[in-house]
XYZ file of N, CA and C in Angstrom:
381
model
N 0.829 -1.184 0.000
C 0.000 0.000 0.000
C 0.874 1.247 0.000
N 0.418 2.177 -0.801
C 1.111 3.464 -0.841
C 0.534 4.370 0.242
N 1.424 4.990 0.951
C 0.956 5.872 2.002
C 1.375 7.307 1.772
N 2.199 7.543 0.769
C 2.660 8.891 0.477
C 1.502 9.659 -0.173
N 1.085 10.772 0.383
C -0.036 11.530 -0.169
C 0.226 12.023 -1.593
N 1.461 12.327 -1.926
C 1.780 12.782 -3.286
C 1.571 11.652 -4.298
N 1.988 10.455 -3.943
C 1.813 9.302 -4.834
C 0.327 8.990 -4.996
N -0.435 9.068 -3.926
C -1.876 8.827 -4.007
C -2.546 9.879 -4.896
N -2.147 11.111 -4.795
C -2.714 12.188 -5.607
C -2.409 11.959 -7.088
N -1.198 11.532 -7.393
C -0.810 11.251 -8.778
C -1.636 10.093 -9.325
N -1.778 9.033 -8.529
C -2.567 7.880 -8.967
C -4.037 8.263 -9.178
N -4.594 9.098 -8.295
C -5.974 9.543 -8.460
C -6.122 10.405 -9.716
N -5.133 11.223 -9.984
C -5.163 12.053 -11.187
C -5.108 11.186 -12.445
N -4.265 10.176 -12.426
C -4.170 9.238 -13.562
C -5.498 8.514 -13.740
N -6.084 8.076 -12.644
C -7.362 7.378 -12.700
C -8.439 8.283 -13.310
N -8.496 9.549 -12.915
C -9.469 10.504 -13.454
C -9.250 10.711 -14.959
N -8.012 10.810 -15.388
C -7.706 10.960 -16.814
C -8.169 9.742 -17.602
N -7.945 8.554 -17.041
C -8.387 7.326 -17.710
C -9.909 7.274 -17.811
N -10.585 7.700 -16.757
C -12.053 7.721 -16.776
C -12.549 8.701 -17.832
N -11.930 9.871 -17.914
C -12.322 10.855 -18.923
C -12.064 10.344 -20.344
N -10.939 9.671 -20.549
C -10.639 9.088 -21.861
C -11.681 8.028 -22.218
N -12.023 7.200 -21.256
C -13.015 6.147 -21.494
C -14.366 6.770 -21.852
N -14.773 7.814 -21.139
C -16.030 8.486 -21.450
C -15.994 9.105 -22.842
N -14.865 9.664 -23.202
C -14.714 10.265 -24.530
C -14.839 9.204 -25.629
N -14.208 8.055 -25.422
C -14.288 6.960 -26.399
C -15.723 6.456 -26.506
N -16.408 6.326 -25.378
C -17.799 5.862 -25.393
C -18.683 6.861 -26.135
N -18.496 8.153 -25.882
C -19.282 9.172 -26.572
C -19.024 9.154 -28.076
N -17.767 8.995 -28.463
C -17.429 8.927 -29.889
C -18.063 7.695 -30.521
N -18.038 6.585 -29.826
C -18.650 5.352 -30.319
C -20.156 5.537 -30.488
N -20.806 6.176 -29.522
C -22.247 6.407 -29.608
C -22.589 7.336 -30.769
N -21.752 8.368 -31.002
C -21.967 9.250 -32.158
C -21.808 8.475 -33.457
N -20.842 7.586 -33.494
C -20.629 6.765 -34.684
C -21.825 5.853 -34.930
N -22.351 5.250 -33.870
C -23.542 4.403 -34.004
C -24.733 5.208 -34.504
N -24.892 6.409 -33.978
C -25.997 7.254 -34.403
C -25.852 7.627 -35.881
N -24.635 7.957 -36.305
C -24.382 8.282 -37.712
C -24.684 7.075 -38.599
N -24.228 5.884 -38.184
C -24.498 4.671 -38.951
C -25.995 4.419 -39.065
N -26.722 4.652 -37.977
C -28.171 4.446 -37.999
C -28.844 5.442 -38.940
N -28.387 6.691 -38.918
C -28.945 7.695 -39.820
C -28.667 7.330 -41.280
N -27.470 6.847 -41.568
C -27.133 6.417 -42.931
C -28.012 5.250 -43.368
N -28.180 4.290 -42.486
C -29.024 3.133 -42.797
C -30.457 3.569 -43.060
N -30.976 4.463 -42.238
C -32.336 4.954 -42.438
C -32.464 5.693 -43.762
N -31.448 6.472 -44.122
C -31.478 7.177 -45.404
C -31.473 6.192 -46.565
N -30.674 5.132 -46.441
C -30.646 4.116 -47.491
C -31.992 3.415 -47.592
N -32.598 3.096 -46.453
C -33.909 2.439 -46.464
C -34.969 3.358 -47.055
N -34.885 4.648 -46.758
C -35.810 5.600 -47.367
C -35.630 5.620 -48.878
N -34.376 5.515 -49.326
C -34.102 5.465 -50.759
C -34.679 4.221 -51.404
N -34.653 3.107 -50.679
C -35.243 1.884 -51.208
C -36.752 1.991 -51.286
N -37.342 2.707 -50.332
C -38.790 2.904 -50.370
C -39.201 3.727 -51.576
N -38.318 4.620 -52.020
C -38.604 5.447 -53.182
C -38.067 4.789 -54.447
N -38.117 3.465 -54.491
C -37.498 2.720 -55.588
C -38.302 2.773 -56.876
N -39.407 3.512 -56.913
C -40.155 3.653 -58.146
C -39.372 4.470 -59.163
N -38.386 5.204 -58.712
C -37.615 6.063 -59.600
C -36.593 5.234 -60.377
N -36.398 5.617 -61.627
C -35.406 4.974 -62.483
C -34.423 6.048 -62.918
N -33.141 5.820 -62.675
C -32.105 6.779 -63.070
C -31.899 6.667 -64.580
N -31.748 7.804 -65.209
C -31.536 7.831 -66.658
C -30.246 7.096 -67.002
N -30.302 6.101 -67.899
C -29.081 5.375 -68.267
C -28.151 6.176 -69.170
N -28.649 7.252 -69.759
C -27.825 8.060 -70.655
C -26.953 9.028 -69.860
N -27.574 9.860 -69.012
C -26.793 10.848 -68.256
C -26.371 10.329 -66.879
N -27.054 9.327 -66.374
C -26.782 8.708 -65.070
C -26.854 9.704 -63.918
N -27.658 10.761 -64.080
C -27.783 11.774 -63.038
C -29.234 11.961 -62.598
N -30.109 12.086 -63.562
C -31.494 12.453 -63.275
C -32.402 11.228 -63.264
N -33.539 11.373 -62.605
C -34.561 10.334 -62.651
C -35.367 10.491 -63.924
N -35.750 9.364 -64.513
C -36.578 9.400 -65.699
C -38.014 9.723 -65.314
N -38.705 10.421 -66.206
C -40.145 10.626 -66.080
C -40.786 9.638 -67.031
N -41.658 8.797 -66.494
C -42.236 7.733 -67.309
C -43.755 7.861 -67.260
N -44.335 8.068 -68.415
C -45.784 8.130 -68.572
C -46.180 6.989 -69.514
N -47.449 6.803 -69.754
C -47.907 5.690 -70.583
C -47.291 5.657 -71.976
N -47.068 6.800 -72.575
C -46.557 6.821 -73.950
C -45.261 7.592 -74.094
N -44.561 7.848 -72.971
C -43.366 8.674 -73.061
C -42.395 8.393 -71.922
N -41.106 8.253 -72.292
C -40.016 8.184 -71.310
C -39.132 9.386 -71.605
N -38.893 10.230 -70.581
C -38.101 11.431 -70.823
C -37.186 11.717 -69.644
N -36.189 12.571 -69.917
C -35.225 12.975 -68.906
C -34.841 14.417 -69.160
N -34.380 15.092 -68.127
C -33.937 16.477 -68.251
C -32.751 16.601 -69.199
N -31.990 15.518 -69.393
C -30.799 15.570 -70.253
C -31.153 15.603 -71.737
N -32.443 15.401 -72.062
C -32.845 15.434 -73.462
C -33.364 14.106 -73.970
N -33.241 13.039 -73.210
C -33.784 11.752 -73.620
C -35.295 11.891 -73.743
N -35.832 11.447 -74.869
C -37.256 11.577 -75.141
C -37.638 10.426 -76.063
N -38.322 9.420 -75.515
C -38.654 8.230 -76.294
C -40.144 7.944 -76.145
N -40.823 7.769 -77.285
C -42.221 7.353 -77.267
C -42.294 5.859 -76.960
N -43.233 5.487 -76.112
C -43.393 4.079 -75.750
C -44.869 3.726 -75.732
N -45.144 2.460 -75.612
C -46.509 1.978 -75.464
C -46.634 1.265 -74.130
N -47.333 1.864 -73.193
C -47.621 1.211 -71.918
C -46.398 0.930 -71.049
N -45.362 1.741 -71.144
C -44.161 1.522 -70.339
C -44.423 1.999 -68.910
N -43.940 1.218 -67.955
C -44.029 1.599 -66.543
C -42.623 1.622 -65.967
N -42.506 2.212 -64.775
C -41.203 2.236 -64.105
C -40.699 0.816 -63.879
N -41.589 -0.064 -63.451
C -41.207 -1.450 -63.159
C -40.713 -2.163 -64.413
N -41.438 -2.001 -65.531
C -41.018 -2.650 -66.782
C -39.669 -2.128 -67.255
N -39.521 -0.795 -67.238
C -38.274 -0.203 -67.720
C -37.100 -0.610 -66.843
N -37.286 -0.556 -65.524
C -36.214 -0.968 -64.610
C -35.832 -2.416 -64.867
N -36.820 -3.276 -65.047
C -36.557 -4.694 -65.304
C -35.795 -4.885 -66.620
N -36.216 -4.187 -67.659
C -35.520 -4.291 -68.956
C -34.065 -3.840 -68.841
N -33.852 -2.697 -68.194
C -32.494 -2.189 -68.040
C -31.636 -3.131 -67.197
N -32.180 -3.586 -66.075
C -31.425 -4.492 -65.204
C -31.087 -5.786 -65.923
N -32.051 -6.350 -66.631
C -31.808 -7.624 -67.327
C -30.757 -7.494 -68.419
N -30.825 -6.416 -69.208
C -29.841 -6.278 -70.289
C -28.445 -5.995 -69.751
N -28.346 -5.166 -68.712
C -27.029 -4.880 -68.134
C -26.473 -6.133 -67.452
N -27.324 -6.894 -66.774
C -26.874 -8.128 -66.130
C -26.412 -9.138 -67.171
N -27.177 -9.284 -68.240
C -26.796 -10.215 -69.306
C -25.449 -9.815 -69.911
N -25.249 -8.533 -70.123
C -23.979 -8.055 -70.664
C -22.831 -8.342 -69.696
N -23.081 -8.128 -68.408
C -22.006 -8.307 -67.419
C -21.573 -9.762 -67.287
N -22.417 -10.704 -67.714
C -22.031 -12.120 -67.688
C -20.978 -12.424 -68.754
N -20.929 -11.604 -69.806
C -19.989 -11.844 -70.898
C -18.850 -10.836 -70.957
N -19.020 -9.684 -70.292
C -18.034 -8.611 -70.431
C -17.945 -7.851 -69.118
N -16.741 -7.449 -68.740
C -16.585 -6.736 -67.482
C -16.625 -5.223 -67.655
N -16.774 -4.721 -68.877
C -16.888 -3.278 -69.125
C -18.330 -2.828 -68.940
N -18.497 -1.582 -68.536
C -19.839 -1.030 -68.375
C -20.392 -0.616 -69.732
N -21.612 -1.012 -70.040
C -22.206 -0.592 -71.309
C -22.579 0.887 -71.255
N -22.741 1.468 -72.428
C -23.147 2.865 -72.546
C -24.511 2.907 -73.224
N -25.299 3.897 -72.881
C -26.627 4.050 -73.460
C -26.682 5.351 -74.250
N -27.300 5.283 -75.420
C -27.515 6.460 -76.259
C -28.923 6.387 -76.834
N -29.376 7.499 -77.349
C -30.684 7.546 -78.009
C -30.423 7.624 -79.503
N -31.065 6.733 -80.246
C -30.895 6.707 -81.701
C -32.262 6.726 -82.368
N -32.273 7.049 -83.655
C -33.506 6.996 -84.432
C -33.558 5.680 -85.164
N -34.701 5.030 -85.099
C -34.873 3.759 -85.776
C -35.369 3.956 -87.186
N -35.791 2.870 -87.839
C -36.264 2.936 -89.223
C -37.525 3.791 -89.359
N -38.329 3.801 -88.348
C -39.565 4.579 -88.403
C -39.355 5.996 -87.882
N -38.118 6.414 -87.754
C -37.744 7.748 -87.300
C -38.182 8.041 -85.868
N -38.486 7.012 -85.098
C -38.790 7.207 -83.688
C -37.543 6.905 -82.878
N -37.355 7.631 -81.818
C -36.169 7.463 -80.986
C -36.221 6.134 -80.245
N -35.041 5.526 -80.076
C -34.898 4.271 -79.351
C -33.705 4.393 -78.415
N -33.758 3.635 -77.359
C -32.640 3.584 -76.425
C -31.735 2.435 -76.846
N -30.473 2.731 -77.077
C -29.513 1.735 -77.539
C -28.425 1.524 -76.499
N -28.198 0.271 -76.154
C -27.106 -0.075 -75.247
C -25.953 -0.605 -76.091
N -24.763 -0.063 -75.863
C -23.597 -0.542 -76.602
C -22.422 -0.677 -75.644
N -21.462 -1.464 -76.053
C -20.280 -1.671 -75.239
C -19.085 -1.025 -75.930
N -18.285 -0.276 -75.210
C -17.135 0.390 -75.832
C -16.047 -0.569 -76.282
N -16.132 -1.835 -75.859
C -15.077 -2.786 -76.202
C -15.418 -3.510 -77.467
């Protein structure tokens, strides 16, 4: 046992510093948990809003899809028959997935005019 008052004071001071460090680490951990929870909630909110389809041409804006029209702020404008967000998302996902089974490059999307002079969405690979 230590009986020197100076040694006891030093040990108590060290103990207080350790307690403060531990509290600081716990607070930082709790802030990190809160941030992670907020990120997870934001991601889940994004999944709830999954009706949106990102434009494959500009990859920035959400597409506007009506019964006879698919359009984007970037200038994409395609006439369609009965297209829905679900159908378009499925078509895009299936074609990109099929491509990725054969090629590791990302395909590119452009708008072209077909034989009937109507715009079409074309997927091509740069390779």
